[in-house]
Phi, psi and omega in degrees: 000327176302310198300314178302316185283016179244330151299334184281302182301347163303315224261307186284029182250287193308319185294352189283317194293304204286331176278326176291306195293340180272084183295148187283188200293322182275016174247040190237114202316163149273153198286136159288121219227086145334108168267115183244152163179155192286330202271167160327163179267336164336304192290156188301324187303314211301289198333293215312309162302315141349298159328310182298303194280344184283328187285329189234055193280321195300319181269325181215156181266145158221121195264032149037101188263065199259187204067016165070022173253032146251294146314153145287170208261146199086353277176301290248281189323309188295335177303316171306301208278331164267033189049015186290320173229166169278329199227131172234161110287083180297117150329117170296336155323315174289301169344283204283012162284014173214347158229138192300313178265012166295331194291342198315293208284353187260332202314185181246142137088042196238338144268135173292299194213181188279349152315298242250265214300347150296305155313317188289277227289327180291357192251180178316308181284346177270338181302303168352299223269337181270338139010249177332293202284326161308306190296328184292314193255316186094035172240164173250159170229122227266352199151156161274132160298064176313108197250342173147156148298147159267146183217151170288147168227116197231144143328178190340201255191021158299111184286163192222111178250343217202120152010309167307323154300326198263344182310123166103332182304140186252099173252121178303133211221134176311160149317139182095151187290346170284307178323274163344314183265005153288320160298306176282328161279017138252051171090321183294136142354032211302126193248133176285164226181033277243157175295323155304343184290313206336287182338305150329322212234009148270339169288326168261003162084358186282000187199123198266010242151154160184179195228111178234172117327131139341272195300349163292329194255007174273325187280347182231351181077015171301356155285339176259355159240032167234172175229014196229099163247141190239116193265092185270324133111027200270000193201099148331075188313117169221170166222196186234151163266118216237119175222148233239123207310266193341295178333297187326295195288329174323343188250165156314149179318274174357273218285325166331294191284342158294357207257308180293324181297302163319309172297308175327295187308301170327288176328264179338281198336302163283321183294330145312288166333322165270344149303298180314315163306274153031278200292315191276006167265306194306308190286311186307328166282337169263011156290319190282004190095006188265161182279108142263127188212167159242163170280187181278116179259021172297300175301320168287333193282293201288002173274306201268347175298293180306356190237339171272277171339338173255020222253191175259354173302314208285345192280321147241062143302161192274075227311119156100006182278315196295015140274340188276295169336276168356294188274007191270142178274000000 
C-alpha cells in the first residue's frame, strides 16, 4: 500500500515538473536577431531601427551592433552566409564581389535620386537583381537603405571643376574593388579605408579626401577636418537591409509579412529624413565655413560613364538594364 501511494506521488510529482517546464507562449522569449552595420548610433538608420525592432517586438528581440564592433566593415555579408550573424546592413558593393552583375547597381551616376532608386528595387527589374543575389548568396533582402547622395570632401582650397582636377588626390574610398573603381572614375586617387579611420586619416594627411553623404559627414564630423565640399552628386547612396536565408525561412508566411511590412515602413522613413537632412546641411556647412559648390557635373558623369562601359565589369550587366534603369520614372 506504501508502496503504491509512492508511486503514485512519483509519477504526479513528475507530471507537474514536467507541465512547469512547458511555458506558455507569453512567457517564452522571443528569439534573438544580431544587427550588424558600419554606421553610427548618430545616423538617422540607427533610429530606422530602432523602429524596425520596436515594430517586430512581438516576435524577435533585436539587438543592434553598430560601429562595425561585431564585424569588421566588408565581413558582414559572409557572416549572414555562415549563419554568424542574423541580421546587416550590406554594400551593394560587398553584393558584387561574389555577383559580377550586382557591380551594375554600384556604377556612378546610375540613380538620380532616392526615388528613382526606390523604384528600380520596387519594380520587375529590381525584383530581377535581388533574385540573382538571393539564390547566389542565401540571403533574403528586406530594402535599400537610402542614406543621402554622395559628394567629394576635400582638404585645402584647390577649386574642383572637372575630373581632371582630382588627378593625384589621394581619396579615401571603403575597401573592394567596386569602391576603388568608383574613385578612379572621378578622376581621383582612390585610397581603401575603413570609416572609422576616416577622420584619423583627414587630420593626419594620410588622406586628401573622402567621398560621404552630407548627413555622414555631419554624423561623423568630417567638417572638421575639411575645408571643401564638392556636390559632384555621382552615387546614390545606399545599402540593403538584409537577412540571413535561415532566419528568414524559420519564420511564417504570417510573420515574413509583418517582418517585411516593418521593414518597409522603417525604410520609407529614413529616406525621408535623409532627403530632408540633405537640403538643410548644404547650407549649415557653409555657415560653418567650408566652400560648398558644384562643378560641372556634366563632365564628371560623361568621364565616369565611359570609363565603367569600357571596363570588364560591364561585360556582365545584364544586356540593356541600365537603359531600362534610365527610363523607369
Amino acid at each position: 500500500m506504501t508502496t503504491s501511494i509512492a508511486r503514485r506521488t512519483l509519477l504526479l510529482t513528475g507530471a507537474t515538473l514536467a507541465a512547469g517546464s512547458a511555458l506558455p507562449v507569453w512567457a517564452q522569449a522571443a528569439p534573438t536577431l544580431r544587427f550588424a552595420a558600419v554606421f553610427s548610433d548618430k545616423d538617422i538608420r540607427a533610429e530606422m531601427m530602432n523602429m524596425f525592432a520596436k515594430d517586430v517586438a512581438a516576435d524577435f528581440k533585436v539587438e543592434m551592433y553598430l560601429n562595425s564592433t561585431l564585424f569588421r566593415q566588408g565581413t558582414e555579408l559572409v557572416a549572414l552566409q555562415r549563419d554568424n550573424l542574423e541580421m546587416g546592413n550590406i554594400s551593394p558593393q560587398d553584393i558584387s564581389k561574389q555577383v559580377q552583375a550586382w557591380s551594375m547597381l554600384t556604377s556612378a551616376y546610375l540613380f538620380r535620386d532616392a526615388n528613382h532608386l526606390t523604384a528600380f528595387f520596387s519594380s520587375d527589374l529590381g525584383a530581377q537583381m535581388k533574385k540573382m543575389a538571393e539564390d547566389q548568396l542565401k540571403i533574403k533582402i528586406l530594402g535599400p537603405t537610402f542614406f543621402g547622395t554622395r559628394h567629394v570632401g576635400l582638404k585645402g582650397k584647390k577649386k574642383i571643376a572637372v575630373p581632371a582636377d582630382l588627378a593625384g588626390v589621394k581619396l579615401r574610398m571603403p575597401p573592394g574593388d567596386a569602391w576603388q573603381m568608383l574613385g578612379k572614375s572621378l578622376g581621383a586617387n582612390p585610397t581603401p579605408m575603413a570609416y572609422a579611420e576616416t577622420y584619423t586619416g583627414l587630420q593626419t594627411g594620410a588622406i586628401d579626401g573622402q567621398d560621404n553623404p552630407l548627413p555622414n559627414v555631419q554624423n561623423m564630423k568630417f567638417n572638421e577636418v575639411m575645408n571643401q565640399i564638392v556636390l559632384t552628386s555621382h552615387l546614390v547612396g545606399y545599402d540593403l537591409l538584409t537577412v540571413n536565408m535561415k532566419t528568414w525561412n524559420s519564420m511564417s508566411p504570417a510573420k515574413q509579412k509583418a517582418f517585411q511590412a516593418a521593414a518597409d515602413k522603417a525604410i520609407a522613413w529614413s529616406a525621408a529624413e535623409h532627403t530632408k537632412r540633405e537640403a538643410e546641411l548644404a547650407e549649415s556647412f557653409r555657415k560653418q565655413g567650408l566652400d560648398v559648390y558644384a562643378p560641372n557635373v556634366n563632365a564628371f558623369r560623361e568621364h565616369a560613364q565611359k570609363m565603367y562601359l569600357a571596363s570588364d565589369e560591364a561585360k556582365g550587366w545584364p544586356a540593356g538594364m541600365v537603359d531600362k534603369i534610365n527610363a523607369l520614372k
